[in-house]
Coordinates of C-alpha atoms in Angstrom, one line a residue:
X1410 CA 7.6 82.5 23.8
X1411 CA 10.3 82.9 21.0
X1412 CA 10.6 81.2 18.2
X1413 CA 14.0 79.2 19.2
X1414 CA 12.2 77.9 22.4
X1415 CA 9.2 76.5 20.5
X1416 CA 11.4 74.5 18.0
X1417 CA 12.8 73.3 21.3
X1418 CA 9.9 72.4 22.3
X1419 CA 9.4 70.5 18.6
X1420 CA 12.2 68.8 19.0
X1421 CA 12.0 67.4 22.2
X1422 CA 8.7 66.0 20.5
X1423 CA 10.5 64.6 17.8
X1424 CA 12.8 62.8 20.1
X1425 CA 9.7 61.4 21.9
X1426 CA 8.6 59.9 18.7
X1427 CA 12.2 58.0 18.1
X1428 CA 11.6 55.1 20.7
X1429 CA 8.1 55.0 19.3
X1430 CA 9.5 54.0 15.9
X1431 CA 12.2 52.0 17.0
X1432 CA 12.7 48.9 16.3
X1433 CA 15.1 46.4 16.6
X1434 CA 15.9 42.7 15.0
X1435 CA 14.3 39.7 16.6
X1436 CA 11.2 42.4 17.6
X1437 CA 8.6 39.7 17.5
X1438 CA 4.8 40.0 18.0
X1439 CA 3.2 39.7 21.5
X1440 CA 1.1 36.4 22.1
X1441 CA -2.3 37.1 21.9
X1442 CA -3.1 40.6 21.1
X1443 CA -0.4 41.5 18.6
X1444 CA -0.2 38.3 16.5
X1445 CA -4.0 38.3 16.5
X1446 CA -4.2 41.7 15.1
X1447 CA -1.7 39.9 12.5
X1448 CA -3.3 37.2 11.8
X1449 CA -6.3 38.2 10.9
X1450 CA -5.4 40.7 8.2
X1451 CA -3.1 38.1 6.8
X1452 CA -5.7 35.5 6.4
X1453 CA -8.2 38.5 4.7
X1454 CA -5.1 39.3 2.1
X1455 CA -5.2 35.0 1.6
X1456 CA -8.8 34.7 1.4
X1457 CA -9.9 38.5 -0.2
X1458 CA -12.5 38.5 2.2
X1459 CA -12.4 41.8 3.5
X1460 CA -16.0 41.4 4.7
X1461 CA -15.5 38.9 7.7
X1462 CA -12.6 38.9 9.7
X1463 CA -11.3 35.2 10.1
X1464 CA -8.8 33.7 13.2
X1465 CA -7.4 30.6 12.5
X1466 CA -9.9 30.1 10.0
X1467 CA -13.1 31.0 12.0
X1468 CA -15.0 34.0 11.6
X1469 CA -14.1 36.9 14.4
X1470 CA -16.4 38.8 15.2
X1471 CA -15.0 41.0 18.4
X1472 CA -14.1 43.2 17.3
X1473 CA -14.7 46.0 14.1
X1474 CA -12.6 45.7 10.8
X1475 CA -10.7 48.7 10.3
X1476 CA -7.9 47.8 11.7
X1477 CA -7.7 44.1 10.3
X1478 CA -8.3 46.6 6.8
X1479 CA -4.9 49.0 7.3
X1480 CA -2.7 46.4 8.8
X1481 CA -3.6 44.1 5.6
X1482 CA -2.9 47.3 3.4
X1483 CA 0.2 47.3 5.2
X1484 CA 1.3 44.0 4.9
X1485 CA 0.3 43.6 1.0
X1486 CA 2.6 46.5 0.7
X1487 CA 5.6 45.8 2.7
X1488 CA 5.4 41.9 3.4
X1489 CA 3.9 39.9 6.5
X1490 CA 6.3 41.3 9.2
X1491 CA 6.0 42.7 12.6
X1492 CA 7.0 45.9 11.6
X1493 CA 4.5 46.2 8.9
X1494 CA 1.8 44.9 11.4
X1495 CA 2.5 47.6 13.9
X1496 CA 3.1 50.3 11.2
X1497 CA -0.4 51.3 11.0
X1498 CA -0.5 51.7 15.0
X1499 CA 2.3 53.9 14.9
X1500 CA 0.9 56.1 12.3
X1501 CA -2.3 56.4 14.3
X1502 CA -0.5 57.0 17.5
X1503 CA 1.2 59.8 15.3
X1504 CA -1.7 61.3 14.1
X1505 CA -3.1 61.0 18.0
X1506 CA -0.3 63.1 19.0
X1507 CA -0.6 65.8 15.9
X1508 CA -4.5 66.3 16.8
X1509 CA -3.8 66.7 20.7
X1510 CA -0.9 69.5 19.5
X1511 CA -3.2 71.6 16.6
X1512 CA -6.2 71.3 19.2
X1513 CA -4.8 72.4 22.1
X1514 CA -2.9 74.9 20.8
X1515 CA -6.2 76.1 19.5
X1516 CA -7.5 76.5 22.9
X1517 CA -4.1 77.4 24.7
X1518 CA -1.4 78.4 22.9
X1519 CA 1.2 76.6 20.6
X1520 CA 3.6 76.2 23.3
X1521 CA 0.8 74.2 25.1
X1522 CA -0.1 72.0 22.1
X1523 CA 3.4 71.1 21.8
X1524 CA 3.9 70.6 25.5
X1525 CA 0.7 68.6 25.5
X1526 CA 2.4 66.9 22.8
X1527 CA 5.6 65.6 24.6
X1528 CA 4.1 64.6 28.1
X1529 CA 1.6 62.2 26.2
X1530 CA 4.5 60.5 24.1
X1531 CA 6.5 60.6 27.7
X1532 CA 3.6 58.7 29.5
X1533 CA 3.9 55.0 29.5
X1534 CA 0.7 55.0 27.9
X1535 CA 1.5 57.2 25.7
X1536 CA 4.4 55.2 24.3
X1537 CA 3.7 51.5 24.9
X1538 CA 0.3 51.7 23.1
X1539 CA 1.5 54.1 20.1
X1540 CA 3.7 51.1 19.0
X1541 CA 1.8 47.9 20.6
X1542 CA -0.2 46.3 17.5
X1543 CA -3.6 46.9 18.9
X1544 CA -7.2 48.4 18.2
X1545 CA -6.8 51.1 20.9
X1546 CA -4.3 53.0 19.2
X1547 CA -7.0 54.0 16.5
X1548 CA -10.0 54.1 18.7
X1549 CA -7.8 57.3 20.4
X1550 CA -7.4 59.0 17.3
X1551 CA -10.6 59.1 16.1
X1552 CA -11.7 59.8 19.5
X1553 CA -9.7 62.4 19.9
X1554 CA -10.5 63.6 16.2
X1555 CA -14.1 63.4 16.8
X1556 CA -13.8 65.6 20.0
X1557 CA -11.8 68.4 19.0
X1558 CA -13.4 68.5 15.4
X1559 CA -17.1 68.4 17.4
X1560 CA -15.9 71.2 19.8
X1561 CA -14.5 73.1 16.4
X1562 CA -18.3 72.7 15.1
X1563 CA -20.1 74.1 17.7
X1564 CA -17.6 76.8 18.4
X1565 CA -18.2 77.9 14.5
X1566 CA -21.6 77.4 14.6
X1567 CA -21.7 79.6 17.9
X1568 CA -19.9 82.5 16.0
X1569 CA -21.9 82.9 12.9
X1570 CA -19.2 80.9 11.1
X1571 CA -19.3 78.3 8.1
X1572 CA -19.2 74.9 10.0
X1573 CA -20.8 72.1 8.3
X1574 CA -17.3 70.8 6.6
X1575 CA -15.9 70.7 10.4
X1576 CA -19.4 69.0 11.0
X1577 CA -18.5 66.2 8.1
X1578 CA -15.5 65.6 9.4
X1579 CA -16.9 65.0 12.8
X1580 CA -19.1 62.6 11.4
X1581 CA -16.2 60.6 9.6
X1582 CA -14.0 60.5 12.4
X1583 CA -17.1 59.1 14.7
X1584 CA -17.7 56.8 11.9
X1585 CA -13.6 55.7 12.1
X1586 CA -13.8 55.2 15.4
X1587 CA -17.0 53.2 15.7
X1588 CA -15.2 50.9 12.8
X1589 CA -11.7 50.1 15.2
X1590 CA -13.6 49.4 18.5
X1591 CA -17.0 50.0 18.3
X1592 CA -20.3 51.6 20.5
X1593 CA -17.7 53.5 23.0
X1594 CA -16.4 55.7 19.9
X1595 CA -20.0 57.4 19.6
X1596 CA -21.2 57.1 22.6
X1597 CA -18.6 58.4 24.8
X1598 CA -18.1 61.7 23.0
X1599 CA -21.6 61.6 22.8
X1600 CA -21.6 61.6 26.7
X1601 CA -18.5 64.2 26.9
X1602 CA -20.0 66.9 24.4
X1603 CA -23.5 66.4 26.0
X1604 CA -21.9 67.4 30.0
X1605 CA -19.7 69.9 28.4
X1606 CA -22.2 71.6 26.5
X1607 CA -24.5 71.5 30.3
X1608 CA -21.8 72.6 32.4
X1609 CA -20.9 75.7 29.7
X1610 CA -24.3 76.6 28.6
X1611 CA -24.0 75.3 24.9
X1612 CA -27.1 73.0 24.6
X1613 CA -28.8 74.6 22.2
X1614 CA -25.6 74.4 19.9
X1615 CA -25.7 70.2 20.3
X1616 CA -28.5 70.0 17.5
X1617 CA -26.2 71.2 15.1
X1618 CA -24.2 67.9 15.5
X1619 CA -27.5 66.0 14.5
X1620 CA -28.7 68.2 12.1
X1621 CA -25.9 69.0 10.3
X1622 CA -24.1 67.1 7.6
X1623 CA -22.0 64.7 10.9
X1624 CA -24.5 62.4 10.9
X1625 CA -25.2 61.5 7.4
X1626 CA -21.5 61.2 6.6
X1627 CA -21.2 58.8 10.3
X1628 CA -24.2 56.5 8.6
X1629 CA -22.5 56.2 5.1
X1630 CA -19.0 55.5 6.4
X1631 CA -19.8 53.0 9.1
X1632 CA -23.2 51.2 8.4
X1633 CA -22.1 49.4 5.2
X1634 CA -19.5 46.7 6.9
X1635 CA -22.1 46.3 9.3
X1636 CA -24.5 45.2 7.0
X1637 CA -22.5 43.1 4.9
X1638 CA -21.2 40.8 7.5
X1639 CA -25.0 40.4 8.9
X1640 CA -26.1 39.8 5.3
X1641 CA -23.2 37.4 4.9
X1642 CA -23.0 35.9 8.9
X1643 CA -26.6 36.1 10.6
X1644 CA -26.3 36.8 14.0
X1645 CA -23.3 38.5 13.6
X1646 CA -25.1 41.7 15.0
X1647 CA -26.9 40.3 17.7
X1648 CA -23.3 38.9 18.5
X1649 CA -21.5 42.2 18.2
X1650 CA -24.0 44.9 20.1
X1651 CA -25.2 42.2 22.4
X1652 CA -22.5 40.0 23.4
X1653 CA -19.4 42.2 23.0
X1654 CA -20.7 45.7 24.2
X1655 CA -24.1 45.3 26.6
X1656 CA -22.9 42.1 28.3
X1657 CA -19.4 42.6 28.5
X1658 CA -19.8 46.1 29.9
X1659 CA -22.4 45.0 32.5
X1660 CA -21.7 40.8 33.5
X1661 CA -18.2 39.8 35.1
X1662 CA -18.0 36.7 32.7
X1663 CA -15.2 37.8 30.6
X1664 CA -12.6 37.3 33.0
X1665 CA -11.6 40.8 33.2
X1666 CA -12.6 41.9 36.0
X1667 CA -11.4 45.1 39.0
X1668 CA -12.7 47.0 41.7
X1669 CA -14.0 50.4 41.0
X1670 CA -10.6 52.0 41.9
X1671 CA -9.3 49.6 39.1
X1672 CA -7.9 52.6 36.8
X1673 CA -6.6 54.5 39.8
X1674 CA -3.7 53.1 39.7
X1675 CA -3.2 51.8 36.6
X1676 CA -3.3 56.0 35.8
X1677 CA -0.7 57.1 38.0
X1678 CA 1.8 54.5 36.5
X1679 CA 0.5 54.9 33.2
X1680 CA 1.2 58.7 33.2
X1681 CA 3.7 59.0 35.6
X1682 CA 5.7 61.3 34.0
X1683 CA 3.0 64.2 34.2
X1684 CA 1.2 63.1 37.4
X1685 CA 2.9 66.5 39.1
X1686 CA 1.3 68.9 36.5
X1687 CA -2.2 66.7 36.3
X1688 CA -2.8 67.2 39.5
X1689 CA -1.5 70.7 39.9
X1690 CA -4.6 71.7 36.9
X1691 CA -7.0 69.9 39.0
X1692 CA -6.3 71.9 42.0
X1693 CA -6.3 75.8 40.1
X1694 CA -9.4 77.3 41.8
X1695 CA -9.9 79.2 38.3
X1696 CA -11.2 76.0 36.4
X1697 CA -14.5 76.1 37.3
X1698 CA -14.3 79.3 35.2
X1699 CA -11.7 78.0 32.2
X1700 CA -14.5 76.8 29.4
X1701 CA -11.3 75.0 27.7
X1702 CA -10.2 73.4 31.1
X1703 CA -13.9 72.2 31.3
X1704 CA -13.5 70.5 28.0
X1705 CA -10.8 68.3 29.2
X1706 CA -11.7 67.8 32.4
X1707 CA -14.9 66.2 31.3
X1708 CA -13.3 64.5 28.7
X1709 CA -10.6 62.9 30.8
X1710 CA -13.4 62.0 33.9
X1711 CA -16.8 60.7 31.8
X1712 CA -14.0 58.2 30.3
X1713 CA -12.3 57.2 33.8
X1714 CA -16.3 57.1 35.3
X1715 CA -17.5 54.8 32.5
X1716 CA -14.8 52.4 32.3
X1717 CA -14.6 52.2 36.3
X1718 CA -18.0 51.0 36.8
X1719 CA -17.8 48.6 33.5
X1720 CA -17.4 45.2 34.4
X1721 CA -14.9 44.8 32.2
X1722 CA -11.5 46.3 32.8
X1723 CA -8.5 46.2 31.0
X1724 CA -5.3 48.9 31.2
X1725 CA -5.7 50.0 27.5
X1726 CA -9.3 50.7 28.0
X1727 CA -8.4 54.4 29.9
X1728 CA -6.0 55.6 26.4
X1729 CA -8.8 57.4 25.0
X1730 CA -8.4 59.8 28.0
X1731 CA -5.1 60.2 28.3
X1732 CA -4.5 63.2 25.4
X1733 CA -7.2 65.2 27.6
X1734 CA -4.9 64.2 30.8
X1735 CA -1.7 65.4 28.5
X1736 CA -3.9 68.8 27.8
X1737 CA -4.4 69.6 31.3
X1738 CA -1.1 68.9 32.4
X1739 CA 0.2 71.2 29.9
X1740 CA -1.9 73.4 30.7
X1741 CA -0.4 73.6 34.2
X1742 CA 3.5 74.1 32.8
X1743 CA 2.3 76.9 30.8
X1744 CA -0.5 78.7 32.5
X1745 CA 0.2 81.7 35.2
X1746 CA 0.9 80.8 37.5
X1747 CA 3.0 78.5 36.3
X1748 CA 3.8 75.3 38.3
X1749 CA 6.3 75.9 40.3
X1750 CA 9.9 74.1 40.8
X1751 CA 8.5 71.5 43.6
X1752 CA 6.2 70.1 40.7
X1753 CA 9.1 69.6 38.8
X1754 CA 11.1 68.3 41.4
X1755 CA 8.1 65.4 42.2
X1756 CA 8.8 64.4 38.3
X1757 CA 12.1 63.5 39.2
X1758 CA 11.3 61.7 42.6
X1759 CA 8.8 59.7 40.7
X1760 CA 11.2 59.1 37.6
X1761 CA 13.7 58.0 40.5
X1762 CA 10.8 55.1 41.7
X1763 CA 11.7 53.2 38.6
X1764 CA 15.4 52.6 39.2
X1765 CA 14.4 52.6 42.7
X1766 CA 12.2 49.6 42.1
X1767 CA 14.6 47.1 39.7
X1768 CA 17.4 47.8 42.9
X1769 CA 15.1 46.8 45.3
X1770 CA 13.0 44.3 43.8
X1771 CA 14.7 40.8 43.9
X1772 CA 12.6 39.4 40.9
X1773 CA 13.0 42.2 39.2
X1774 CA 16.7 42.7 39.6
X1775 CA 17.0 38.7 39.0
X1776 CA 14.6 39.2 35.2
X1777 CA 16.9 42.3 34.8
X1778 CA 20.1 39.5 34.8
X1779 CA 18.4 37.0 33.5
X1780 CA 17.4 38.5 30.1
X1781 CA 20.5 40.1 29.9
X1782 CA 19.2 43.9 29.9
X1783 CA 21.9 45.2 32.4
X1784 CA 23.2 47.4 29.8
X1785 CA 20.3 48.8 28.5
X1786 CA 19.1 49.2 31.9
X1787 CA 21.6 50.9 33.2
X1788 CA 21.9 53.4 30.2
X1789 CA 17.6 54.0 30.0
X1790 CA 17.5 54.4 33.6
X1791 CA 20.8 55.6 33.8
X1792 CA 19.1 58.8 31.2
X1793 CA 15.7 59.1 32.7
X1794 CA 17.7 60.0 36.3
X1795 CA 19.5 62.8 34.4
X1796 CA 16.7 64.1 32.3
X1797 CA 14.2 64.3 35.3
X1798 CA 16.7 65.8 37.8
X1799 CA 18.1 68.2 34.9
X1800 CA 14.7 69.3 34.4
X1801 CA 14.0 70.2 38.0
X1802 CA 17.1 72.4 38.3
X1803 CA 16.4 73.6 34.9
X1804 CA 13.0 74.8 35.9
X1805 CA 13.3 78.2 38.1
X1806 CA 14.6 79.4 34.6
X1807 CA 13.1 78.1 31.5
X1808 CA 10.2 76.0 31.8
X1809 CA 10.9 75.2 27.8
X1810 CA 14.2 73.7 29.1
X1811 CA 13.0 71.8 32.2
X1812 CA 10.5 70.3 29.9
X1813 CA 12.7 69.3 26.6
X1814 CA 15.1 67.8 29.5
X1815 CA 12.3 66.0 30.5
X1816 CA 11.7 64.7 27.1
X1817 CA 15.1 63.5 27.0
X1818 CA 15.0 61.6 30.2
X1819 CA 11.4 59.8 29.1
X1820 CA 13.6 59.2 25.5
X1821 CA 16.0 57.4 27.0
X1822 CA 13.8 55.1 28.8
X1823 CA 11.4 54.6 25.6
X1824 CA 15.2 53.6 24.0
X1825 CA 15.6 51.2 26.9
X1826 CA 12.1 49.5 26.4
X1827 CA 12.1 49.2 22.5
X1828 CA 15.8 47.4 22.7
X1829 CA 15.0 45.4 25.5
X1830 CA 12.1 44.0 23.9
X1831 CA 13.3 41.1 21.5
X1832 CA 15.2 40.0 24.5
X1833 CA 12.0 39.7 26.7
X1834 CA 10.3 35.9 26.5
X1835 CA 7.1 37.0 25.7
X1836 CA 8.8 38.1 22.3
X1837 CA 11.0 35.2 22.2
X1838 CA 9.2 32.1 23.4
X1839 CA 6.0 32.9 20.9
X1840 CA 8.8 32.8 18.5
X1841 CA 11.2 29.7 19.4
X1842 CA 7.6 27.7 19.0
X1843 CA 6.2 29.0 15.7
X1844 CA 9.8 28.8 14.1
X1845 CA 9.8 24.8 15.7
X1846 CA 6.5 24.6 13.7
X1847 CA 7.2 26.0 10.8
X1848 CA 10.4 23.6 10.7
X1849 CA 8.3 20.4 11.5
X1850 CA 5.4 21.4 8.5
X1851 CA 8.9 21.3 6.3
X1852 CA 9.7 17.4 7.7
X1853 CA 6.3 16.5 6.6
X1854 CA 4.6 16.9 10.2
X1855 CA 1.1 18.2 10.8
X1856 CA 0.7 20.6 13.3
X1857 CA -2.0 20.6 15.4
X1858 CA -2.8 22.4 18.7
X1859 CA -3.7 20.5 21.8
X1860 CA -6.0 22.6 24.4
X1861 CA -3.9 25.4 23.5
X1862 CA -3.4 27.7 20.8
X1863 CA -1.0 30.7 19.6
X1864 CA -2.1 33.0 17.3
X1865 CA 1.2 33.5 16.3
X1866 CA 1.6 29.9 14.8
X1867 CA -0.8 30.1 11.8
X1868 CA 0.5 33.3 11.0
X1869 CA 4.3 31.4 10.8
X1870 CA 2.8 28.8 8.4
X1871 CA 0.5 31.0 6.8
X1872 CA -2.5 28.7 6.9
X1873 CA -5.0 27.3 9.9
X1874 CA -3.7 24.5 12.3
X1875 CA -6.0 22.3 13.6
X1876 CA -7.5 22.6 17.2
X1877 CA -7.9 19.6 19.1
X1878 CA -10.4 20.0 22.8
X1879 CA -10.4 23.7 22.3
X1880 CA -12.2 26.8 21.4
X1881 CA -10.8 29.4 23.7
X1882 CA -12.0 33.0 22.2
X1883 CA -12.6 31.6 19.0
X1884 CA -15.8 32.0 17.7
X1885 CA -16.9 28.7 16.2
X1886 CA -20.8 29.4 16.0
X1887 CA -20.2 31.2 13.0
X1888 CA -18.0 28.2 10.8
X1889 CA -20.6 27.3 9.1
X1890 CA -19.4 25.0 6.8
X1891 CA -19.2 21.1 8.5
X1892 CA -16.1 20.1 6.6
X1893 CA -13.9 23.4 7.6
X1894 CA -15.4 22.3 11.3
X1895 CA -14.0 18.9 11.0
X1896 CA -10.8 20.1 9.6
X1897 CA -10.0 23.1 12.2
X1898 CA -12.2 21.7 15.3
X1899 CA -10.8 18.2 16.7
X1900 CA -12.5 16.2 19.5
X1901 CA -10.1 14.9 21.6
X1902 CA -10.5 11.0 20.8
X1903 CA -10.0 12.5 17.0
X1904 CA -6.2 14.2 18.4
X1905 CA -5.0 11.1 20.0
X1906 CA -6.5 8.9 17.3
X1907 CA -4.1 10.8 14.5
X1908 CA -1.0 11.0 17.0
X1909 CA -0.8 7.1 17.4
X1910 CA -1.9 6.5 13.5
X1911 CA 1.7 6.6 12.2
X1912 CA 1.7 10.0 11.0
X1913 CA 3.5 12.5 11.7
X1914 CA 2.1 15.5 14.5
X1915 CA 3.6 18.4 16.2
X1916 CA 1.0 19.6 19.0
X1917 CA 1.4 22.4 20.6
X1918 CA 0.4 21.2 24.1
X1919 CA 0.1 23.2 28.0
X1920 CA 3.1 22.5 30.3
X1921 CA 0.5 20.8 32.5
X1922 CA -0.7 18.5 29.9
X1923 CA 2.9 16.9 29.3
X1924 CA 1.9 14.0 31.6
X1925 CA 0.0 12.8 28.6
X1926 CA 2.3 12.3 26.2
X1927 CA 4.1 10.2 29.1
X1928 CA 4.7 6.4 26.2
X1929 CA 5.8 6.1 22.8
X1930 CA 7.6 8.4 20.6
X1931 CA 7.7 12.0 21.9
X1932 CA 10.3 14.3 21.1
X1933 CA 10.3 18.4 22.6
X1934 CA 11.0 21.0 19.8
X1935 CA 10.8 23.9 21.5
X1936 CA 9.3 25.3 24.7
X1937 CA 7.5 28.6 25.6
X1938 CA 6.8 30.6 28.4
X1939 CA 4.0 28.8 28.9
X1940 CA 3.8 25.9 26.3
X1941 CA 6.0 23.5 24.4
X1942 CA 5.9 22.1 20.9
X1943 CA 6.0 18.2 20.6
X1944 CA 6.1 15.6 17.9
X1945 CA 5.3 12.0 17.5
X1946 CA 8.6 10.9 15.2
X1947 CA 12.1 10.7 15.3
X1948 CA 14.8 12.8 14.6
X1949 CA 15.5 12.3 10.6
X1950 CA 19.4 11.2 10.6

């Protein structure tokens, strides 16, 4: 490969990374997982308690602290925005992508890195979750760090080579990623590096994982959180391991859900855009025999296997196998033989579902109207089509081209999706209701929430609201203190006791529960998808 063809290739990926970074006014946060992952570190910067995470004023304890601790380091420095709550995502996402390139290239070749590179930023997932404000964004990097740096390790180890820095960085990435999400950061490497080292005859290589300087550094980076928020919240361990990893992974009580085939799907459209060249690694007969190909292959399946059988399924949970997926796929456009022009070709027939689908489907060519994203529409899709069927014709000659064509095609959607957004209810509704509130806390109202909650509404007034007849995923065993429970936690008889005293209430109530307000003063200021925002007084004149 030449030199002009791989800074092609480099900036096709830089294009990739354009939608990722985008974004435009009126982006809001997503109701619940974004604003949550707001409002948490805002209420650490207002409390400086960086020891226990607090929602709405109650301890939260689901999840680790590291990324409540980067999104408040972002928002001290660049002010309690969306964009500064997602900027930590993206710069993991980022970092995600510059580990899959350096390791695979290690294994295959630069041009692979770099192709491996541009079909995981292509990928839906990809994409959606390397900008979405959520913990899986650096649960994949670490993960990914902790793989390739652990595979780095033994191979050193294996050739008489110094190793035990690559061994402490191991140890710090495990520790990184046991801090974002918890027990799956350790233990499903662990699992990975365990098979792979079995299927390639590497066992007796494992110990120096152990034994080496990786586990010291994990203890020392990770344990001390852990201990502090037992020491200052008992229980909160028991609640942690317990609740949120053992049960959760094994009992169907947290409304999550799926059959076994669960992330079937939910792969194919989540990597559409490599599906072709996945499945074209898969079927090389020489893999059994490709140590590196083993590697991913594990990687990618002891992730699918686990998460398939949990009882606990969400889309996000499959990201952290999704660079391995990228790796083999690039493998495939790379490797002799190469794939040939029909896999190319199937990129483009899949591209052309998407189009295919908003034509056909009358809800989604009504939502397409609706929202007013004909233009945008027409212009993502409208590039996707070109890219993907450029990059099949391309293909017979320059794989380098079909792919950067490709790149361009996936672009253009990503440019689609990231100005379509603000325009999308589930970005504006969240938002019509917590300006409403923050408008009624400035004409002296109260505002409370009414067997319903946004996460997005305390972040708006920077302070708690009170809950009336609802808990939800809140965690209120932990609010120890009786007179923040009597503030934050309302009984019902309490809510309709204040809304009839005289003073003035905004609730944030269900759609369904409107038929209660039915009698005296009530006035709508503002409705959501799924809510609206009410108040108990007149209209000052």
């Amino acid at each position: 490969m030449t030199s002009r063809e791989r800074w092609l290739l480099f900036a096709a990926l830089l294009l990739l990374l354009v939608p990722v970074w985008l974004e435009p006014a009126g982006s809001w946060l997503a109701e619940p997982d974004e604003a949550r992952y707001a409002e948490i570190p805002r209420e650490m910067l207002a409390s400086r308690d960086y020891v226990t995470p607090r929602l709405n004023g109650i301890p939260y304890f689901e999840k680790p602290a590291l990324l409540y601790w980067a999104n408040a380091a972002s928002m001290r420095l660049f002010g309690v925005t969306p964009w500064a709550a997602r900027l930590p995502t993206r710069l993991f996402g980022l970092g995600t992508v510059m580990v899959l390139v350096l390791g695979t290239a290690a294994a295959w070749g630069a041009e692979t890195g770099l192709a491996a590179g541009i079909l995981y930023l292509a990928s839906p997932y990809g994409f959606l979750f390397s900008r979405v404000n959520l913990t899986d964004a650096p649960l994949t990097f670490f993960f990914t760090a902790t793989l390739f740096l652990a595979r780095a390790t033994i191979a050193r180890r294996e050739a008489r080579l110094p190793w035990k820095t690559l061994s402490l960085l191991t140890g710090l990435a495990a520790a990184g990623g046991f801090l974002s999400k918890g027990l799956a950061a350790i233990v499903l490497p662990g699992g990975i590096l365990l098979l792979w080292c079995l299927l390639a005859r590497r066992t007796r290589f494992l110990p120096t994982l152990l034994a080496g300087p990786a586990l010291p550094a994990f203890l020392l980076a990770s344990a001390p959180w852990f201990f502090l928020a037992e020491k200052r919240n008992p229980g909160f361990l028991d609640f942690f391991f317990i609740h949120e990893h053992f049960q959760r992974f094994s009992a169907s009580g947290h409304s999550r859900p799926g059959p076994i085939y669960y992330f079937v799907p939910v792969f194919l459209a989540g990597f559409l855009p490599a599906i072709p060249f996945f499945f074209s690694a898969l079927r090389r007969s020489r893999l059994a025999g490709d140590r590196e190909a083993q590697f991913f292959l594990t990687w990618f399946a002891v992730v699918l296997v686990f998460f398939s059988v949990s009882r606990s399924k969400l889309p996000p949970y499959l990201l952290p196998a999704i660079p391995a997926a990228a790796a083999l796929a690039a493998r495939s456009v790379f490797a002799r033989p190469r794939a040939g022009p029909g896999a190319w070709l199937a990129c483009a027939i899949l591209a052309a579902l998407l189009p295919a689908a908003v034509l056909i489907d009358p809800t989604l060519r009504g939502s397409v109207r609706e929202y007013g994203l004909t233009a945008v529409a027409i212009g993502g899709l409208g590039v996707l089509l070109a890219g993907s069927f450029a990059a099949a014709a391309l293909s017979r000659r320059s794989a380098v081209s079909a792919l950067a064509a490709l790149a361009c095609g996936w672009a253009g959607l990503g440019v689609m999706a990231a100005l379509g957004w603000p325009k999308l209810p589930n970005a504006t509704g969240p938002h019509a209701l917590a300006s409403a509130a923050v408008a009624a806390r400035n004409d002296g109202a109260t505002v409370v929430g009414y067997q319903a909650y946004l996460q997005g509404l305390p972040l708006a007034l920077a302070a708690p609201i009170p809950l009336a007849d609802y808990v939800g995923e809140l965690e209120p065993q932990f609010l120890r203190s009786a007179g923040s429970r009597d503030a934050l936690l309302w009984t019902r008889e309490k809510f309709w006791s204040e809304w009839k005293s005289g003073r003035r209430y905004a609730a944030l109530i269900r759609e369904r529960d409107m038929s209660e307000f039915k009698g005296g003063t009530v006035r709508v200021l503002a409705r959501g998808p799924k809510q609206f925002l009410v108040a108990n007084y007149r209209e000052r004149e």
